[in-house]
CSV table of C-alpha atoms in Angstrom, one decimal:
chain,number,residue,atom,x,y,z
K,1,MET,CA,-11.3,-44.0,-64.9
K,2,SER,CA,-7.6,-44.1,-64.0
K,3,THR,CA,-6.0,-45.6,-61.0
K,4,THR,CA,-2.6,-44.7,-59.5
K,5,THR,CA,0.0,-47.3,-58.8
K,6,LEU,CA,3.1,-46.3,-56.9
K,7,ALA,CA,6.6,-47.6,-58.0
K,8,ILE,CA,8.8,-46.9,-55.0
K,9,LYS,CA,12.6,-47.3,-54.9
K,10,ILE,CA,14.0,-47.7,-51.4
K,11,PHE,CA,17.5,-46.5,-50.6
K,12,TYR,CA,19.4,-47.0,-47.4
K,13,GLY,CA,22.0,-44.3,-47.5
K,14,ASP,CA,23.1,-44.3,-51.1
K,15,GLN,CA,22.4,-48.0,-51.6
K,16,LEU,CA,19.3,-49.3,-53.4
K,17,VAL,CA,17.9,-52.0,-51.2
K,18,ASP,CA,14.5,-52.7,-52.6
K,19,THR,CA,11.8,-51.7,-55.2
K,20,LYS,CA,8.1,-52.0,-54.5
K,21,THR,CA,5.1,-51.6,-56.8
K,22,LEU,CA,2.0,-51.0,-54.7
K,23,ALA,CA,-1.6,-50.3,-55.6
K,24,GLN,CA,-3.2,-50.3,-52.1
K,25,ASP,CA,-5.5,-47.4,-51.0
K,26,VAL,CA,-3.5,-47.1,-47.8
K,27,ILE,CA,0.3,-48.0,-47.7
K,28,LYS,CA,1.7,-48.4,-44.2
K,29,ILE,CA,5.3,-47.3,-43.6
K,30,GLY,CA,7.2,-48.2,-40.4
K,31,LYS,CA,9.4,-50.6,-38.5
K,32,LEU,CA,6.6,-53.1,-38.0
K,33,LYS,CA,6.9,-56.3,-40.1
K,34,SER,CA,3.3,-55.9,-41.1
K,35,SER,CA,4.0,-52.6,-42.8
K,36,HIS,CA,3.8,-52.5,-46.6
K,37,LEU,CA,7.2,-50.6,-46.5
K,38,CYS,CA,9.1,-52.1,-43.6
K,39,LEU,CA,12.1,-49.8,-42.7
K,40,ASP,CA,14.2,-51.3,-40.0
K,41,ASP,CA,16.0,-48.4,-38.4
K,42,GLU,CA,16.0,-46.9,-34.9
K,43,SER,CA,15.0,-43.5,-36.2
K,44,VAL,CA,11.8,-45.0,-37.8
K,45,ALA,CA,8.7,-45.5,-35.6
K,46,ARG,CA,6.9,-48.8,-35.5
K,47,MET,CA,4.0,-47.1,-37.4
K,48,HIS,CA,5.6,-44.0,-38.8
K,49,ALA,CA,3.4,-42.8,-41.7
K,50,VAL,CA,0.9,-43.8,-44.4
K,51,ILE,CA,0.5,-43.0,-48.0
K,52,GLU,CA,-3.2,-42.5,-48.9
K,53,VAL,CA,-4.2,-43.1,-52.6
K,54,SER,CA,-7.5,-41.7,-53.7
K,55,GLY,CA,-7.7,-41.9,-57.5
K,56,GLU,CA,-5.1,-39.5,-58.7
K,57,ASP,CA,-4.9,-37.7,-55.3
K,58,VAL,CA,-1.9,-39.1,-53.3
K,59,ARG,CA,-1.0,-37.9,-49.9
K,60,ILE,CA,1.7,-38.7,-47.3
K,61,ILE,CA,0.4,-38.6,-43.7
K,62,ASP,CA,2.8,-38.6,-40.7
K,63,LEU,CA,1.4,-40.4,-37.7
K,64,GLY,CA,3.0,-38.3,-35.0
K,65,SER,CA,6.5,-39.8,-35.2
K,66,SER,CA,9.3,-38.1,-33.2
K,67,SER,CA,11.7,-37.9,-36.1
K,68,GLY,CA,9.0,-36.8,-38.5
K,69,THR,CA,8.6,-37.3,-42.3
K,70,VAL,CA,10.7,-35.4,-44.8
K,71,LEU,CA,9.4,-34.6,-48.2
K,72,ASN,CA,11.9,-33.2,-50.8
K,73,GLY,CA,14.1,-32.0,-48.0
K,74,GLN,CA,11.4,-30.3,-45.9
K,75,ARG,CA,9.7,-31.9,-42.8
K,76,ILE,CA,6.0,-32.0,-43.4
K,77,ASP,CA,3.3,-30.7,-41.0
K,78,LYS,CA,1.0,-33.7,-40.5
K,79,ASN,CA,0.4,-34.4,-44.2
K,80,ALA,CA,1.3,-33.2,-47.7
K,81,ALA,CA,0.4,-34.0,-51.3
K,82,LEU,CA,2.7,-36.4,-53.2
K,83,SER,CA,3.7,-36.0,-56.8
K,84,ASP,CA,5.5,-38.1,-59.3
K,85,GLY,CA,9.2,-38.0,-58.7
K,86,ASP,CA,9.0,-36.8,-55.0
K,87,VAL,CA,11.5,-38.0,-52.5
K,88,LEU,CA,10.6,-39.1,-48.9
K,89,GLU,CA,13.1,-39.5,-46.1
K,90,PHE,CA,12.7,-41.6,-43.0
K,91,GLY,CA,15.9,-41.5,-41.0
K,92,ALA,CA,18.6,-43.2,-43.0
K,93,TYR,CA,16.1,-44.4,-45.6
K,94,ARG,CA,15.2,-42.5,-48.8
K,95,LEU,CA,12.2,-43.4,-50.9
K,96,GLU,CA,11.9,-42.2,-54.5
K,97,VAL,CA,8.2,-42.3,-55.5
K,98,GLY,CA,7.0,-42.8,-59.1
K,99,PHE,CA,3.5,-42.8,-60.4
K,100,VAL,CA,2.2,-45.4,-62.8
K,101,ALA,CA,-1.2,-44.5,-64.3
K,102,GLU,CA,-3.2,-47.3,-65.8
K,103,GLN,CA,-6.1,-46.3,-68.0
K,104,ALA,CA,-8.9,-48.8,-68.0
K,105,ALA,CA,-10.2,-49.1,-71.6
K,106,ALA,CA,-12.8,-51.3,-73.2
K,107,ALA,CA,-12.4,-52.4,-76.9
K,108,PRO,CA,-14.8,-54.3,-79.0
K,109,GLU,CA,-13.6,-57.8,-79.8
K,110,ALA,CA,-15.2,-57.8,-83.2
K,111,ALA,CA,-15.6,-55.1,-85.8
K,112,GLY,CA,-19.2,-55.8,-86.4
K,113,VAL,CA,-21.2,-54.9,-83.3
K,114,ALA,CA,-25.0,-55.1,-83.3
K,115,ALA,CA,-26.7,-51.8,-83.4
K,116,PRO,CA,-28.8,-52.4,-80.3
K,117,MET,CA,-25.7,-53.1,-78.3
K,118,MET,CA,-24.0,-50.0,-79.6
K,119,ALA,CA,-27.1,-48.0,-78.7
K,120,ALA,CA,-27.1,-49.4,-75.2
K,121,ALA,CA,-23.5,-48.6,-74.8
K,122,ALA,CA,-24.0,-45.1,-76.0
K,123,ALA,CA,-26.9,-44.6,-73.6
K,124,ALA,CA,-24.8,-46.0,-70.7
K,125,ALA,CA,-22.0,-43.6,-71.6
K,126,ALA,CA,-24.3,-40.6,-71.6
K,127,ALA,CA,-25.9,-41.5,-68.3
K,128,PRO,CA,-24.0,-40.4,-65.1
K,129,VAL,CA,-22.3,-43.3,-63.4
K,130,MET,CA,-21.7,-43.3,-59.7
K,131,MET,CA,-18.5,-45.2,-58.9
K,132,ALA,CA,-18.5,-46.5,-55.3
K,133,ARG,CA,-15.1,-46.5,-53.8
K,134,PRO,CA,-14.4,-49.9,-52.2
K,135,PRO,CA,-13.9,-49.8,-48.4
K,136,ILE,CA,-10.5,-49.9,-46.9
K,137,GLN,CA,-9.4,-53.4,-46.3
K,138,ILE,CA,-7.1,-54.1,-43.3
K,139,ASP,CA,-4.9,-57.1,-43.9
K,140,ALA,CA,-4.8,-59.3,-40.8
K,141,SER,CA,-2.6,-62.0,-42.4
K,142,GLU,CA,0.5,-60.4,-41.0
K,143,PHE,CA,1.3,-59.5,-37.4
K,144,GLU,CA,4.0,-58.0,-35.2
K,145,VAL,CA,5.7,-60.1,-32.5
K,146,GLN,CA,6.9,-58.1,-29.4
K,147,ASN,CA,9.0,-60.3,-27.2
K,148,GLY,CA,6.9,-63.4,-28.0
K,149,SER,CA,3.5,-61.7,-27.5
K,150,ARG,CA,1.0,-60.6,-30.0
K,151,VAL,CA,-0.5,-57.1,-30.1
K,152,ALA,CA,-3.9,-55.7,-31.1
K,153,GLU,CA,-3.7,-53.1,-33.9
K,154,VAL,CA,-6.4,-50.4,-33.8
K,155,VAL,CA,-6.8,-48.2,-36.9
K,156,ALA,CA,-9.1,-45.2,-36.8
K,157,MET,CA,-10.4,-43.9,-40.1
K,158,TYR,CA,-12.6,-41.1,-41.4
K,159,GLY,CA,-13.8,-42.3,-44.8
K,160,THR,CA,-10.6,-43.4,-46.5
K,161,THR,CA,-8.3,-41.2,-44.4
K,162,VAL,CA,-6.2,-42.8,-41.6
K,163,LEU,CA,-6.6,-40.7,-38.5
K,164,ASP,CA,-4.8,-42.9,-35.9
K,165,VAL,CA,-2.9,-46.1,-35.6
K,166,GLN,CA,-2.1,-47.7,-32.2
K,167,HIS,CA,-0.9,-51.0,-30.9
K,168,VAL,CA,-2.5,-52.0,-27.7
K,169,GLY,CA,-0.5,-54.3,-25.4
K,170,GLN,CA,2.6,-53.6,-27.4
K,171,LEU,CA,4.6,-52.0,-24.6
K,172,LYS,CA,5.7,-53.6,-21.3
K,173,ASN,CA,5.2,-51.3,-18.3
K,174,ARG,CA,8.7,-50.6,-17.2
K,175,LYS,CA,7.7,-48.3,-14.3
K,176,SER,CA,8.3,-51.1,-11.8
K,177,GLN,CA,12.0,-51.0,-12.8
K,178,GLY,CA,12.3,-47.3,-11.9
K,179,PRO,CA,13.0,-47.7,-8.1
K,180,LEU,CA,15.8,-50.2,-8.8
K,181,TRP,CA,17.5,-47.9,-11.2
K,182,LEU,CA,17.0,-44.9,-8.9
K,183,ALA,CA,18.5,-46.9,-6.0
K,184,ILE,CA,21.6,-47.9,-8.1
K,185,GLY,CA,22.2,-44.4,-9.3
K,186,GLY,CA,21.5,-42.9,-5.9
K,187,ALA,CA,24.0,-45.2,-4.2
K,188,ALA,CA,26.7,-44.4,-6.8
K,189,ILE,CA,26.1,-40.7,-6.4
K,190,LEU,CA,26.1,-40.8,-2.6
K,191,GLY,CA,29.2,-43.1,-2.6
K,192,GLY,CA,31.0,-40.8,-4.9
K,193,ILE,CA,30.1,-37.7,-2.8
K,194,ALA,CA,31.3,-39.5,0.3
K,195,LEU,CA,34.6,-40.4,-1.1
K,196,PHE,CA,35.1,-36.8,-2.4
K,197,GLY,CA,34.0,-35.5,1.0
K,198,MET,CA,36.4,-37.6,2.9
K,199,GLU,CA,39.2,-36.4,0.7
K,200,ALA,CA,38.2,-32.8,1.0
K,201,SER,CA,37.9,-32.9,4.8
K,202,GLU,CA,41.6,-33.6,5.2
K,203,ASP,CA,43.9,-30.9,6.6
K,204,TRP,CA,45.0,-29.5,3.2
K,205,GLY,CA,45.8,-26.1,4.8
K,206,GLY,CA,48.2,-27.7,7.2
K,207,TYR,CA,49.7,-29.8,4.4
K,208,LYS,CA,50.5,-26.7,2.4
K,209,ASP,CA,52.1,-25.0,5.4
K,210,LYS,CA,54.3,-28.0,6.0
K,211,ILE,CA,55.4,-28.0,2.4
K,212,ILE,CA,56.4,-24.3,2.6
K,213,GLU,CA,58.2,-25.0,5.9
K,214,ALA,CA,60.1,-28.1,4.4
K,215,GLN,CA,61.1,-26.1,1.3
K,216,ALA,CA,62.4,-23.2,3.5
K,217,SER,CA,64.4,-25.5,5.9
K,218,GLY,CA,65.4,-28.1,3.3
K,219,GLY,CA,63.7,-30.8,5.4
K,220,VAL,CA,61.7,-33.9,4.3
K,221,MET,CA,58.6,-33.2,2.4
K,222,PRO,CA,55.4,-34.1,4.3
K,223,GLN,CA,53.2,-37.0,3.3
K,224,LYS,CA,50.1,-36.0,1.3
K,225,PRO,CA,47.0,-36.5,3.4
K,226,GLY,CA,44.0,-38.6,2.3
K,227,ASN,CA,43.9,-41.7,0.2
K,228,GLY,CA,43.8,-40.1,-3.3
K,229,LEU,CA,40.3,-41.2,-4.0
K,230,GLY,CA,38.8,-37.8,-4.5
K,231,GLY,CA,38.9,-38.0,-8.3
K,232,VAL,CA,37.4,-41.5,-8.1
K,233,GLY,CA,34.5,-40.1,-6.0
K,234,ILE,CA,33.8,-37.4,-8.6
K,235,ALA,CA,33.8,-40.0,-11.4
K,236,LEU,CA,31.6,-42.3,-9.5
K,237,ALA,CA,29.1,-39.6,-8.7
K,238,LEU,CA,28.9,-38.6,-12.4
K,239,LEU,CA,28.5,-42.2,-13.5
K,240,GLY,CA,25.7,-42.5,-11.0
K,241,LEU,CA,23.7,-39.9,-12.9
K,242,ILE,CA,23.2,-42.4,-15.8
K,243,PRO,CA,21.2,-45.0,-13.9
K,244,PHE,CA,19.5,-42.3,-11.9
K,245,GLY,CA,18.4,-40.7,-15.1
K,246,ILE,CA,17.2,-44.0,-16.4
K,247,GLY,CA,15.2,-44.5,-13.2
K,248,MET,CA,13.6,-41.2,-13.6
K,249,MET,CA,12.5,-42.0,-17.1
K,250,ARG,CA,11.2,-45.4,-16.1
K,251,MET,CA,9.1,-43.8,-13.3
K,252,GLY,CA,7.5,-41.7,-16.1
K,253,ASP,CA,6.8,-44.7,-18.3
K,254,PHE,CA,3.1,-45.2,-19.2
K,255,ALA,CA,2.1,-48.3,-21.1
K,256,PRO,CA,-1.7,-48.1,-21.8
K,257,ARG,CA,-3.4,-51.4,-22.1
K,258,ASP,CA,-6.7,-49.9,-23.3
K,259,TYR,CA,-7.7,-48.0,-26.4
K,260,THR,CA,-10.1,-45.3,-25.2
K,261,ILE,CA,-12.3,-42.8,-27.0
K,262,GLY,CA,-13.8,-39.6,-25.6
K,263,GLU,CA,-13.0,-36.0,-24.8
K,264,GLY,CA,-10.8,-36.5,-21.8
K,265,HIS,CA,-7.2,-35.5,-21.7
K,266,ASP,CA,-6.0,-39.1,-21.3
K,267,ALA,CA,-8.3,-40.6,-24.0
K,268,THR,CA,-6.3,-42.4,-26.8
K,269,PHE,CA,-8.5,-40.9,-29.5
K,270,HIS,CA,-10.6,-37.8,-29.1
K,271,VAL,CA,-14.2,-37.9,-30.3
K,272,PRO,CA,-17.4,-36.1,-29.3
K,273,PRO,CA,-18.7,-37.8,-26.2
K,274,ALA,CA,-22.4,-37.9,-27.1
K,275,GLY,CA,-23.6,-41.5,-26.7
K,276,LEU,CA,-20.6,-42.7,-24.7
K,277,PRO,CA,-21.1,-44.2,-21.2
K,278,SER,CA,-18.0,-42.4,-20.0
K,279,PRO,CA,-17.5,-39.0,-21.9
K,280,SER,CA,-14.0,-38.6,-20.7
K,281,GLY,CA,-12.8,-42.0,-22.0
K,282,PHE,CA,-14.6,-45.1,-23.0
K,283,PRO,CA,-12.4,-48.2,-23.4
K,284,LEU,CA,-13.3,-49.4,-26.9
K,285,VAL,CA,-10.6,-52.1,-26.6
K,286,ARG,CA,-9.5,-53.3,-23.2
K,287,GLY,CA,-6.3,-55.3,-22.9
K,288,SER,CA,-4.8,-57.5,-20.3
K,289,ASP,CA,-1.8,-59.8,-20.0
K,290,ALA,CA,-3.7,-62.7,-21.7
K,291,GLU,CA,-6.6,-61.3,-23.7
K,292,PHE,CA,-8.4,-58.4,-25.4
K,293,ALA,CA,-12.0,-57.4,-25.1
K,294,LEU,CA,-14.1,-55.3,-27.4
K,295,ASN,CA,-16.6,-52.9,-25.7
K,296,PHE,CA,-19.4,-51.2,-27.7
K,297,THR,CA,-22.6,-49.4,-27.1
K,298,GLN,CA,-26.0,-50.0,-28.6
K,299,GLY,CA,-25.5,-47.0,-30.9
K,300,MET,CA,-22.4,-48.4,-32.5
K,301,THR,CA,-22.5,-50.6,-35.6
K,302,GLY,CA,-20.1,-53.1,-37.1
K,303,GLU,CA,-19.1,-56.7,-37.0
K,304,VAL,CA,-16.6,-59.2,-35.7
K,305,THR,CA,-14.8,-61.7,-38.0
K,306,LEU,CA,-13.4,-65.0,-36.6
K,307,ASP,CA,-12.7,-68.3,-38.1
K,308,GLY,CA,-13.9,-67.0,-41.5
K,309,GLN,CA,-17.3,-66.1,-40.0
K,310,THR,CA,-18.6,-62.5,-39.8
K,311,ILE,CA,-21.1,-61.7,-37.0
K,312,ALA,CA,-22.8,-58.3,-36.6
K,313,LEU,CA,-22.5,-56.6,-33.2
K,314,SER,CA,-26.3,-56.8,-32.9
K,315,GLN,CA,-26.2,-60.5,-33.4
K,316,LEU,CA,-23.5,-60.9,-30.7
K,317,VAL,CA,-25.9,-59.1,-28.3
K,318,ALA,CA,-29.0,-61.1,-29.4
K,319,SER,CA,-27.2,-64.4,-29.0
K,320,GLY,CA,-25.8,-63.5,-25.6
K,321,ARG,CA,-22.2,-63.8,-26.7
K,322,ALA,CA,-21.7,-60.1,-25.9
K,323,ALA,CA,-22.3,-59.6,-22.2
K,324,ALA,CA,-24.1,-56.5,-20.9
K,325,ALA,CA,-21.9,-54.4,-18.7
K,326,GLY,CA,-24.0,-51.5,-17.5
K,327,SER,CA,-24.7,-49.2,-20.4
K,328,HIS,CA,-22.5,-51.0,-22.9
K,329,TYR,CA,-21.6,-54.5,-24.1
K,330,THR,CA,-18.3,-56.4,-23.9
K,331,PHE,CA,-17.1,-59.3,-26.1
K,332,PRO,CA,-13.8,-61.2,-25.5
K,333,LEU,CA,-11.9,-61.2,-28.7
K,334,PRO,CA,-10.5,-64.6,-29.6
K,335,PRO,CA,-6.9,-64.8,-31.0
K,336,GLY,CA,-6.9,-64.3,-34.8
K,337,SER,CA,-10.1,-62.2,-34.8
K,338,SER,CA,-10.7,-58.8,-36.3
K,339,CYS,CA,-13.6,-56.4,-36.0
K,340,ARG,CA,-15.0,-53.1,-37.4
K,341,VAL,CA,-16.8,-50.7,-35.2
K,342,THR,CA,-18.3,-47.4,-36.4
K,343,TYR,CA,-19.0,-44.6,-34.0
K,344,GLN,CA,-20.5,-41.5,-35.5
K,345,ASP,CA,-18.4,-40.7,-38.6
K,346,VAL,CA,-15.2,-42.6,-37.4
K,347,THR,CA,-14.6,-46.3,-38.1
K,348,PHE,CA,-12.3,-48.3,-35.9
K,349,TYR,CA,-10.6,-51.5,-37.3
K,350,VAL,CA,-9.3,-53.8,-34.6
K,351,ILE,CA,-7.0,-56.8,-35.4
K,352,TRP,CA,-5.6,-59.3,-32.9
K,353,SER,CA,-3.3,-61.8,-34.6
K,354,ARG,CA,-3.5,-65.5,-33.8
K,355,GLN,CA,-1.2,-66.7,-31.0
K,356,GLY,CA,1.6,-68.7,-32.5
K,357,PRO,CA,3.0,-72.0,-31.1
């Protein structure tokens, strides 16, 4: 059986900046420091795309980034197959992908092999062998720091395919800043309009008549009315549009603290609602300023790993460590813990990195 290892050359513009040789099943690409391929550029999303390796089948999956993923000069639609020699583009970064196939082969260490061993080997070769693909391992040893705080990473997978990656608690809710920006922008716009209005309300018709009269009689030219701040008023009003626009965007900011599953429009990840306490949106991971909590139902399976110990969800319930909350259970996630929860055919991996000093 052959496995595919990727040799990736990373270019920033035309400059080669790094070379990576990776053999993971899922290779994360993005601006996060925890990414296997960390691309530090404003056009690259925190979690931009993943490369999924399944034997000799290799695919690039875009995770909904605004700038998209470009394969051989064409923007992909969600995902596409990768081949040896393909070129990926993420903003200013260019990735040249090469395949390194390693054939696993067994050779006898001695020329004389006992007949029974040879017969057993032949029988084993003739029999069908079922190779179980190892489960995807999420590495929790690295984490992303956002302004001194840690975030919980939630990865949704169907088999070995990454369906969704979210970072709960990553964003600060900036909606509260909206009124201040709107007030600044509105004051500048109104002030500019007032200055321009004062200038425009002067007797400019009479001023023109006096100019004509002075030119005809050769008299002294009249003094220009106003204070000359009309242009300043226009400029001030236009500048006020900038903070006003920022305020409008801030008012539309939405920073979800929870990772919800269900069929509702606002659910983070859409799944069939059968078995969920709230079909529109069940908070699988609930976040706050200081902690995260895992919510699960009796029909969900999985485990929590903390301090090197793995505890099944059923054991958390039996020991009373997971508290009953109506039709579901809740368990506060300690810093540094990780967990795996399976609901129907989708498995969710949740990682909360340990709080640093």
